[in-house]
Amino acid sequence: MPIQLSPERLADLLIDPRESLDLEIKNWLDLRNDNDAKAIFAKAALALANHGGGFILLGLTETESGCVEAEGRPASLDGYTQDVINGIVQNYSDPAFHCAVHIVARGDDRLFPVVVVPGDHRSPVRAKRAGPHGNIVQDNAIYVRKPGPRSEVPTSGQDWDALLARCLANRRDEMLDQIRDLISGAVPAAALPAAPAKLDQWIEQCLARWDALVANLPADAPERCPHGFHYFAYELSGDVRAIPPGQLPELLQRSVARHTGWPPFWFPTRRGIEPYPIDGVVECWLGGDTEPGTFGQRDAAHSDFWRISPEGYAFLLRGYQEDGLEQRPPATLFDVTLPVWRAGEVLLHAEKLAANLIDGPATVSFAVHYRGLAGRSLTSVTGDRLLFDGHVARQDAITMRTMVEAASVAPNLPEIIHPLLAPLYALFDFFDLPMVLVNEELGKMRKGNF
């Protein structure tokens, strides 16, 4: 099944794209007539499929100053249809898989093909044929993504362990989803935490820091989220490792949970938005972009402010994506699916950070806060969720909390998210958050295992 992403999430990919383990950038490959180009694309798709999924952006090239359009734009983009792309995949891949292809506009309205490679495979994907003259792609080879980034065959036990563990996890998730279909609603809610004094202090410090950063901006500047925002914060409890400061950036990059085109705690590398050390923590504010011509150009949903402490604390503040829609005024809509996706992504980030930062078992104390709710109507931005009209919030803010074992996050994500977010949805005229919606949306999100 192809991964379903909204136009907004796809457009996020073209904001300062950089090649990474889950994102491959290619120039204008002639995928209709050039057999070498077909093999180049196939190798990238095979490696991303085995990596757990990802994206291939076509028509771009990386330079020292950033990603720019490659030379040789074709007269039309008819050579990048799903039939063309999946024909190449069918010829090279065993088992075959289906890629979704989208033509997405960049900030300058130039259109580029974005190929979404799924990552929910239950067994390794191999090349069932070689490329022209035996080059580029080797017959029966299995390709994975490696740091660089590059697509190569596994050469170490670690490479094979990661690949096979991913396939086994996909089988486990499929089995758990089937069990949930049978006993939906029968799993107990996650236990509520005790009074999280240290976590509250962390949240207060982070909010004070954000207030100081936006203090000199105009009152209506999108970077200060004038129509409201939400934040996620958590505390990891356990045997925290002593991490040298110089190793923190690499550890935090490994901890990013990439299930969408704009993941929480994204660790950019471009000057002007890269994270920096301050007061013993790592901090990043995309709203303070210093690149010429970019300051003041971000909307609230892409002006993330986050902080992570090597002691196991994390905080992320973000504006409402709904406020950037042209067809409706800001502060009027509240999307029914986005809180589920966002809470799921951040909890999975907490699980990954715990694995990288904590020796042995870890506990996650988790807080979610939404502000600027009053007057918003519950809706479906993508239109794929039909709701009763008239669900409006009167209360402006709400904070929700839970406490879970880090190891239980992935296998029990729907059972954690549903009771956590139910009070938020109830503010919209007693709307009852359906468990089936939580299951389905988290399933879509996790299929984007980038």
Short mmCIF file of C-alpha atoms in Angstrom, two decimals:
data_model
loop_
_atom_site.label_atom_id
_atom_site.label_comp_id
_atom_site.label_asym_id
_atom_site.label_seq_id
_atom_site.Cartn_x
_atom_site.Cartn_y
_atom_site.Cartn_z
CA MET A 1 0.00 0.00 0.00
CA PRO A 2 1.45 3.44 -0.91
CA ILE A 3 2.04 5.87 1.94
CA GLN A 4 -0.64 8.58 2.02
CA LEU A 5 0.78 12.05 2.64
CA SER A 6 -1.03 15.38 2.43
CA PRO A 7 0.17 18.08 -0.01
CA GLU A 8 1.40 20.09 2.98
CA ARG A 9 3.61 17.25 4.22
CA LEU A 10 5.00 16.69 0.73
CA ALA A 11 5.74 20.39 0.30
CA ASP A 12 7.77 20.23 3.52
CA LEU A 13 10.26 17.98 1.74
CA LEU A 14 11.24 20.76 -0.66
CA ILE A 15 12.06 23.22 2.13
CA ASP A 16 15.86 23.16 2.33
CA PRO A 17 16.23 19.51 1.17
CA ARG A 18 19.45 17.69 2.00
CA GLU A 19 20.41 14.13 1.17
CA SER A 20 20.12 11.83 4.16
CA LEU A 21 19.64 8.14 4.85
CA ASP A 22 15.93 8.49 4.05
CA LEU A 23 16.08 11.09 1.29
CA GLU A 24 17.79 10.69 -2.08
CA ILE A 25 18.24 13.63 -4.47
CA LYS A 26 18.60 12.93 -8.21
CA ASN A 27 18.85 15.20 -11.23
CA TRP A 28 16.52 15.08 -14.23
CA LEU A 29 16.88 11.37 -15.03
CA ASP A 30 15.41 10.27 -18.37
CA LEU A 31 13.40 7.36 -16.99
CA ARG A 32 11.71 6.57 -20.29
CA ASN A 33 14.64 6.21 -22.67
CA ASP A 34 17.91 5.94 -20.69
CA ASN A 35 18.52 2.42 -19.30
CA ASP A 36 21.39 3.65 -17.11
CA ALA A 37 19.07 6.26 -15.60
CA LYS A 38 16.51 3.53 -14.89
CA ALA A 39 19.14 1.47 -13.07
CA ILE A 40 20.28 4.50 -11.04
CA PHE A 41 16.70 5.14 -9.94
CA ALA A 42 16.09 1.44 -9.21
CA LYS A 43 19.16 1.17 -6.98
CA ALA A 44 18.02 4.18 -4.95
CA ALA A 45 14.50 2.80 -4.59
CA LEU A 46 15.72 -0.66 -3.55
CA ALA A 47 18.03 0.78 -0.89
CA LEU A 48 15.33 3.07 0.52
CA ALA A 49 12.84 0.19 0.63
CA ASN A 50 15.27 -1.86 2.71
CA HIS A 51 16.09 1.16 4.87
CA GLY A 52 12.45 1.38 5.94
CA GLY A 53 11.16 3.75 3.26
CA GLY A 54 11.98 7.26 2.16
CA PHE A 55 11.80 9.82 -0.61
CA ILE A 56 13.48 10.38 -3.97
CA LEU A 57 13.43 14.01 -5.13
CA LEU A 58 14.02 14.36 -8.88
CA GLY A 59 15.27 17.41 -10.76
CA LEU A 60 17.54 18.76 -8.03
CA THR A 61 21.26 18.80 -7.31
CA GLU A 62 23.21 19.58 -4.15
CA THR A 63 25.75 22.40 -4.05
CA GLU A 64 27.84 23.90 -1.24
CA SER A 65 25.23 26.63 -0.79
CA GLY A 66 22.25 24.29 -0.77
CA CYS A 67 19.98 22.35 -3.07
CA VAL A 68 19.19 23.92 -6.46
CA GLU A 69 17.41 22.83 -9.60
CA ALA A 70 19.52 20.62 -11.87
CA GLU A 71 20.14 21.50 -15.47
CA GLY A 72 18.11 19.87 -18.23
CA ARG A 73 14.50 20.33 -17.06
CA PRO A 74 12.32 18.42 -19.56
CA ALA A 75 9.61 20.19 -21.54
CA SER A 76 6.98 18.24 -19.54
CA LEU A 77 6.93 15.95 -16.52
CA ASP A 78 5.05 13.18 -18.32
CA GLY A 79 8.13 10.97 -17.96
CA TYR A 80 7.65 10.80 -14.19
CA THR A 81 4.22 9.22 -13.89
CA GLN A 82 3.42 6.40 -11.46
CA ASP A 83 3.23 3.99 -14.39
CA VAL A 84 6.78 4.89 -15.48
CA ILE A 85 8.19 4.77 -11.94
CA ASN A 86 6.49 1.54 -10.94
CA GLY A 87 7.36 -0.08 -14.24
CA ILE A 88 11.03 0.37 -13.32
CA VAL A 89 10.42 -0.97 -9.82
CA GLN A 90 8.57 -4.00 -11.20
CA ASN A 91 11.47 -4.78 -13.53
CA TYR A 92 14.13 -4.58 -10.82
CA SER A 93 12.52 -5.47 -7.50
CA ASP A 94 11.70 -8.80 -5.85
CA PRO A 95 9.31 -8.66 -4.15
CA ALA A 96 7.76 -5.82 -6.12
CA PHE A 97 6.37 -2.81 -4.30
CA HIS A 98 4.33 0.23 -5.26
CA CYS A 99 5.70 3.78 -5.10
CA ALA A 100 3.51 6.87 -4.93
CA VAL A 101 4.56 9.72 -7.24
CA HIS A 102 3.59 13.35 -6.60
CA ILE A 103 4.33 16.50 -8.58
CA VAL A 104 5.01 19.09 -5.89
CA ALA A 105 5.56 22.85 -6.14
CA ARG A 106 8.59 24.38 -4.49
CA GLY A 107 8.51 27.85 -2.92
CA ASP A 108 9.18 29.45 -6.32
CA ASP A 109 6.23 27.47 -7.82
CA ARG A 110 8.59 25.29 -9.87
CA LEU A 111 7.28 21.71 -10.02
CA PHE A 112 9.35 18.65 -9.10
CA PRO A 113 8.56 14.91 -8.94
CA VAL A 114 8.62 13.40 -5.44
CA VAL A 115 8.66 9.60 -5.24
CA VAL A 116 7.52 8.03 -1.95
CA VAL A 117 9.14 4.64 -1.39
CA PRO A 118 7.30 2.42 1.12
CA GLY A 119 9.18 0.79 3.97
CA ASP A 120 6.79 -1.78 5.47
CA HIS A 121 8.42 -4.83 3.89
CA ARG A 122 8.35 -8.11 5.79
CA SER A 123 11.43 -9.50 4.01
CA PRO A 124 14.53 -7.93 2.37
CA VAL A 125 14.00 -6.55 -1.12
CA ARG A 126 16.52 -7.77 -3.73
CA ALA A 127 17.40 -6.81 -7.29
CA LYS A 128 16.03 -9.48 -9.63
CA ARG A 129 18.12 -8.28 -12.58
CA ALA A 130 21.35 -6.43 -13.28
CA GLY A 131 21.69 -3.00 -14.83
CA PRO A 132 22.97 -2.42 -18.39
CA HIS A 133 26.21 -4.34 -19.00
CA GLY A 134 26.07 -5.56 -15.40
CA ASN A 135 26.76 -2.07 -14.05
CA ILE A 136 25.05 0.09 -11.38
CA VAL A 137 22.75 -2.70 -10.14
CA GLN A 138 23.97 -6.27 -9.64
CA ASP A 139 21.77 -9.31 -10.16
CA ASN A 140 20.30 -10.67 -6.86
CA ALA A 141 21.98 -7.90 -4.84
CA ILE A 142 20.37 -6.45 -1.72
CA TYR A 143 21.00 -2.73 -1.22
CA VAL A 144 20.75 -0.69 1.99
CA ARG A 145 21.37 2.93 2.91
CA LYS A 146 24.67 3.77 4.59
CA PRO A 147 26.13 7.00 6.03
CA GLY A 148 27.41 9.32 3.35
CA PRO A 149 24.67 8.87 2.34
CA ARG A 150 25.07 6.09 -0.21
CA SER A 151 23.29 2.95 -1.42
CA GLU A 152 25.40 -0.20 -1.12
CA VAL A 153 25.15 -3.90 -0.34
CA PRO A 154 25.38 -4.90 3.36
CA THR A 155 29.01 -5.58 4.27
CA SER A 156 28.89 -6.05 8.03
CA GLY A 157 26.92 -7.88 10.66
CA GLN A 158 25.53 -4.54 11.82
CA ASP A 159 24.15 -3.85 8.34
CA TRP A 160 22.40 -7.21 8.25
CA ASP A 161 21.13 -6.92 11.83
CA ALA A 162 19.50 -3.57 11.10
CA LEU A 163 17.86 -4.86 7.92
CA LEU A 164 16.53 -8.07 9.41
CA ALA A 165 15.39 -6.36 12.62
CA ARG A 166 13.36 -3.91 10.54
CA CYS A 167 11.68 -6.72 8.60
CA LEU A 168 10.87 -8.60 11.82
CA ALA A 169 9.46 -5.43 13.37
CA ASN A 170 7.15 -5.00 10.38
CA ARG A 171 5.90 -8.55 10.87
CA ARG A 172 5.35 -7.85 14.57
CA ASP A 173 3.44 -4.62 13.85
CA GLU A 174 1.20 -6.41 11.35
CA MET A 175 0.43 -9.10 13.91
CA LEU A 176 -0.34 -6.53 16.62
CA ASP A 177 -2.62 -4.60 14.26
CA GLN A 178 -4.57 -7.77 13.58
CA ILE A 179 -4.92 -8.43 17.29
CA ARG A 180 -6.11 -4.85 17.86
CA ASP A 181 -8.78 -5.30 15.22
CA LEU A 182 -10.15 -8.15 17.33
CA ILE A 183 -9.95 -6.55 20.75
CA SER A 184 -10.12 -2.83 19.93
CA GLY A 185 -10.83 -0.87 23.06
CA ALA A 186 -10.02 -3.71 25.44
CA VAL A 187 -6.47 -2.58 26.31
CA PRO A 188 -6.20 -0.60 29.58
CA ALA A 189 -5.30 3.09 29.40
CA ALA A 190 -1.77 4.13 30.21
CA ALA A 191 -1.18 5.00 33.86
CA LEU A 192 -1.17 8.69 34.77
CA PRO A 193 2.10 10.06 36.15
CA ALA A 194 2.80 11.35 39.62
CA ALA A 195 3.42 15.05 40.08
CA PRO A 196 6.21 15.82 37.54
CA ALA A 197 7.89 18.73 39.33
CA LYS A 198 11.15 18.56 37.34
CA LEU A 199 9.32 18.26 34.03
CA ASP A 200 7.21 21.32 34.90
CA GLN A 201 10.36 23.29 35.69
CA TRP A 202 11.83 22.23 32.34
CA ILE A 203 8.69 23.38 30.51
CA GLU A 204 8.73 26.75 32.28
CA GLN A 205 12.40 27.27 31.35
CA CYS A 206 11.76 26.40 27.72
CA LEU A 207 8.72 28.68 27.44
CA ALA A 208 10.66 31.53 29.04
CA ARG A 209 13.48 31.01 26.57
CA TRP A 210 11.06 31.02 23.61
CA ASP A 211 9.38 34.19 24.92
CA ALA A 212 12.79 35.87 25.01
CA LEU A 213 13.58 34.82 21.42
CA VAL A 214 10.32 36.16 19.96
CA ALA A 215 10.10 39.26 22.17
CA ASN A 216 11.41 41.65 19.50
CA LEU A 217 9.26 40.29 16.66
CA PRO A 218 6.11 42.14 15.54
CA ALA A 219 2.99 41.01 17.37
CA ASP A 220 1.59 39.40 14.22
CA ALA A 221 4.84 37.73 13.08
CA PRO A 222 4.11 34.09 12.13
CA GLU A 223 7.32 33.00 13.92
CA ARG A 224 5.77 33.91 17.29
CA CYS A 225 2.61 31.85 16.60
CA PRO A 226 0.13 34.69 17.21
CA HIS A 227 -2.93 32.43 16.82
CA GLY A 228 -1.77 29.73 19.21
CA PHE A 229 0.60 26.80 19.39
CA HIS A 230 1.06 23.35 20.85
CA TYR A 231 4.04 21.93 22.68
CA PHE A 232 5.24 18.47 23.62
CA ALA A 233 7.62 17.90 26.50
CA TYR A 234 8.99 14.79 28.12
CA GLU A 235 11.40 13.57 30.78
CA LEU A 236 13.34 10.31 30.52
CA SER A 237 14.02 8.55 33.81
CA GLY A 238 16.67 5.85 34.09
CA ASP A 239 20.42 5.36 34.09
CA VAL A 240 21.43 8.32 31.89
CA ARG A 241 24.76 7.92 30.12
CA ALA A 242 27.36 10.66 30.32
CA ILE A 243 27.55 11.90 26.71
CA PRO A 244 30.49 14.16 25.73
CA PRO A 245 29.15 17.43 24.26
CA GLY A 246 30.84 16.77 20.94
CA GLN A 247 28.85 13.55 20.49
CA LEU A 248 25.44 15.10 21.15
CA PRO A 249 24.69 16.26 17.57
CA GLU A 250 25.25 12.79 16.12
CA LEU A 251 23.19 11.17 18.91
CA LEU A 252 20.31 13.59 18.38
CA GLN A 253 20.33 13.05 14.62
CA ARG A 254 20.09 9.29 15.21
CA SER A 255 17.13 9.86 17.53
CA VAL A 256 14.92 11.68 14.99
CA ALA A 257 11.78 9.62 14.29
CA ARG A 258 11.27 10.17 10.56
CA HIS A 259 7.70 9.25 9.77
CA THR A 260 6.70 12.45 7.93
CA GLY A 261 8.34 15.06 5.76
CA TRP A 262 8.64 17.44 8.72
CA PRO A 263 9.64 15.29 11.71
CA PRO A 264 9.70 16.61 15.28
CA PHE A 265 13.13 17.58 16.60
CA TRP A 266 14.45 17.77 13.03
CA PHE A 267 18.21 18.41 13.19
CA PRO A 268 19.03 20.77 10.28
CA THR A 269 22.60 21.36 9.14
CA ARG A 270 22.26 24.58 7.14
CA ARG A 271 23.87 27.68 8.58
CA GLY A 272 21.24 29.97 10.04
CA ILE A 273 18.96 27.24 11.40
CA GLU A 274 21.41 24.66 12.71
CA PRO A 275 21.06 23.70 16.42
CA TYR A 276 23.50 25.23 18.91
CA PRO A 277 24.62 24.62 22.51
CA ILE A 278 23.31 27.02 25.15
CA ASP A 279 22.95 26.75 28.93
CA GLY A 280 24.00 23.10 28.85
CA VAL A 281 21.31 22.01 26.36
CA VAL A 282 20.94 21.79 22.58
CA GLU A 283 18.56 24.38 21.15
CA CYS A 284 17.09 25.01 17.69
CA TRP A 285 14.76 27.79 16.50
CA LEU A 286 13.78 27.65 12.85
CA GLY A 287 11.90 30.92 13.24
CA GLY A 288 15.23 32.69 13.75
CA ASP A 289 16.51 31.74 10.28
CA THR A 290 19.37 34.15 9.49
CA GLU A 291 19.73 33.21 5.83
CA PRO A 292 19.30 36.40 3.72
CA GLY A 293 15.76 36.72 2.44
CA THR A 294 14.34 34.02 4.73
CA PHE A 295 13.81 35.78 8.07
CA GLY A 296 10.13 36.58 8.45
CA GLN A 297 9.16 34.23 5.61
CA ARG A 298 8.31 31.09 7.63
CA ASP A 299 4.79 30.28 8.74
CA ALA A 300 4.00 29.22 12.30
CA ALA A 301 3.96 25.51 11.47
CA HIS A 302 7.54 25.65 10.15
CA SER A 303 9.04 27.84 12.88
CA ASP A 304 9.78 25.02 15.30
CA PHE A 305 11.48 25.78 18.60
CA TRP A 306 13.00 22.82 20.38
CA ARG A 307 15.43 22.04 23.20
CA ILE A 308 16.95 18.73 24.32
CA SER A 309 18.97 18.25 27.49
CA PRO A 310 21.63 15.52 27.79
CA GLU A 311 19.96 14.72 31.10
CA GLY A 312 16.92 13.33 29.24
CA TYR A 313 14.55 16.28 28.82
CA ALA A 314 13.00 17.39 25.52
CA PHE A 315 10.67 20.22 24.48
CA LEU A 316 9.12 21.08 21.10
CA LEU A 317 6.88 24.07 20.31
CA ARG A 318 5.14 24.45 16.95
CA GLY A 319 2.35 26.60 15.50
CA TYR A 320 -0.83 25.36 13.84
CA GLN A 321 -0.47 23.96 10.33
CA GLU A 322 -4.17 24.73 9.81
CA ASP A 323 -3.47 28.48 10.10
CA GLY A 324 -1.46 28.40 6.87
CA LEU A 325 -4.38 27.35 4.67
CA GLU A 326 -5.29 30.00 2.11
CA GLN A 327 -8.98 29.08 1.87
CA ARG A 328 -9.78 29.78 5.54
CA PRO A 329 -8.78 32.52 8.01
CA PRO A 330 -6.31 31.56 10.77
CA ALA A 331 -7.55 30.47 14.19
CA THR A 332 -10.72 28.89 12.74
CA LEU A 333 -9.83 25.23 12.06
CA PHE A 334 -8.51 22.28 14.06
CA ASP A 335 -7.58 19.19 12.07
CA VAL A 336 -8.85 15.90 13.44
CA THR A 337 -5.79 13.82 12.50
CA LEU A 338 -2.77 16.05 13.12
CA PRO A 339 -2.68 15.72 16.97
CA VAL A 340 -2.62 11.93 16.61
CA TRP A 341 0.28 12.07 14.17
CA ARG A 342 2.24 14.64 16.18
CA ALA A 343 1.83 12.88 19.54
CA GLY A 344 2.77 9.57 17.93
CA GLU A 345 5.90 11.02 16.33
CA VAL A 346 7.10 12.64 19.55
CA LEU A 347 6.50 9.52 21.64
CA LEU A 348 8.48 7.48 19.11
CA HIS A 349 11.22 10.11 19.33
CA ALA A 350 11.24 9.66 23.11
CA GLU A 351 11.61 5.90 22.63
CA LYS A 352 14.57 6.36 20.26
CA LEU A 353 16.27 8.97 22.44
CA ALA A 354 15.85 6.68 25.45
CA ALA A 355 17.54 3.85 23.54
CA ASN A 356 20.46 6.14 22.67
CA LEU A 357 20.75 7.92 26.03
CA ILE A 358 19.62 5.50 28.75
CA ASP A 359 21.29 2.28 29.89
CA GLY A 360 18.63 -0.29 30.74
CA PRO A 361 14.90 0.40 31.27
CA ALA A 362 13.60 3.95 30.87
CA THR A 363 10.38 5.70 31.80
CA VAL A 364 8.84 8.56 29.78
CA SER A 365 6.92 11.30 31.59
CA PHE A 366 5.02 13.02 28.80
CA ALA A 367 3.12 16.32 28.61
CA VAL A 368 1.06 17.78 25.73
CA HIS A 369 -0.30 21.32 25.68
CA TYR A 370 -2.57 23.05 23.14
CA ARG A 371 -3.21 26.80 23.26
CA GLY A 372 -5.37 28.99 21.00
CA LEU A 373 -8.25 26.52 20.71
CA ALA A 374 -11.25 28.75 21.45
CA GLY A 375 -13.35 29.35 18.35
CA ARG A 376 -11.72 26.64 16.26
CA SER A 377 -13.92 24.06 14.49
CA LEU A 378 -12.99 20.41 14.23
CA THR A 379 -12.45 19.47 10.60
CA SER A 380 -10.45 17.30 8.21
CA VAL A 381 -7.91 19.37 6.30
CA THR A 382 -7.36 16.59 3.76
CA GLY A 383 -11.08 15.86 3.44
CA ASP A 384 -10.67 12.12 4.03
CA ARG A 385 -12.40 12.20 7.41
CA LEU A 386 -16.14 12.99 7.49
CA LEU A 387 -17.31 14.63 10.73
CA PHE A 388 -20.50 16.13 12.04
CA ASP A 389 -20.57 19.90 11.59
CA GLY A 390 -20.60 22.26 14.54
CA HIS A 391 -17.90 20.80 16.80
CA VAL A 392 -16.38 24.02 18.18
CA ALA A 393 -14.03 24.56 21.14
CA ARG A 394 -14.84 27.21 23.77
CA GLN A 395 -11.92 26.46 26.09
CA ASP A 396 -8.68 28.04 24.90
CA ALA A 397 -6.01 25.75 26.37
CA ILE A 398 -5.53 22.26 27.75
CA THR A 399 -2.63 20.21 29.14
CA MET A 400 -2.57 16.39 29.11
CA ARG A 401 -0.09 13.98 30.68
CA THR A 402 0.85 10.34 30.75
CA MET A 403 3.71 8.12 31.93
CA VAL A 404 4.85 4.99 30.08
CA GLU A 405 7.79 2.65 29.86
CA ALA A 406 9.90 3.61 26.84
CA ALA A 407 10.00 0.00 25.62
CA SER A 408 6.19 -0.10 25.52
CA VAL A 409 5.78 2.90 23.20
CA ALA A 410 6.07 1.23 19.78
CA PRO A 411 3.98 -1.91 20.49
CA ASN A 412 1.27 0.02 22.39
CA LEU A 413 1.21 3.38 20.62
CA PRO A 414 -2.57 3.52 19.87
CA GLU A 415 -3.43 2.45 23.42
CA ILE A 416 -1.23 5.26 24.78
CA ILE A 417 -2.37 7.97 22.37
CA HIS A 418 -6.13 7.43 22.65
CA PRO A 419 -6.62 8.11 26.39
CA LEU A 420 -3.95 10.83 26.27
CA LEU A 421 -5.69 12.91 23.57
CA ALA A 422 -9.34 12.10 24.29
CA PRO A 423 -9.75 15.14 26.64
CA LEU A 424 -8.47 17.45 23.88
CA TYR A 425 -11.08 16.26 21.40
CA ALA A 426 -13.83 16.37 24.03
CA LEU A 427 -13.41 20.18 24.16
CA PHE A 428 -14.99 20.29 20.71
CA ASP A 429 -18.61 19.87 21.85
CA PHE A 430 -17.96 16.51 23.54
CA PHE A 431 -16.48 14.94 20.41
CA ASP A 432 -15.64 11.31 21.20
CA LEU A 433 -12.28 10.41 19.65
CA PRO A 434 -12.82 7.06 17.89
CA MET A 435 -10.23 4.39 18.66
CA VAL A 436 -10.49 3.24 15.04
CA LEU A 437 -9.37 6.71 13.88
CA VAL A 438 -6.33 6.57 16.17
CA ASN A 439 -5.43 3.08 14.91
CA GLU A 440 -5.81 3.99 11.25
CA GLU A 441 -3.95 7.31 11.42
CA LEU A 442 -1.05 5.88 13.40
CA GLY A 443 -0.90 3.03 10.91
CA LYS A 444 -0.59 5.52 8.05
CA MET A 445 2.02 7.51 9.94
CA ARG A 446 4.14 4.48 10.78
CA LYS A 447 4.09 3.20 7.20
CA GLY A 448 6.13 6.30 6.47
CA ASN A 449 9.05 4.67 8.29
CA PHE A 450 11.74 6.99 6.93
#
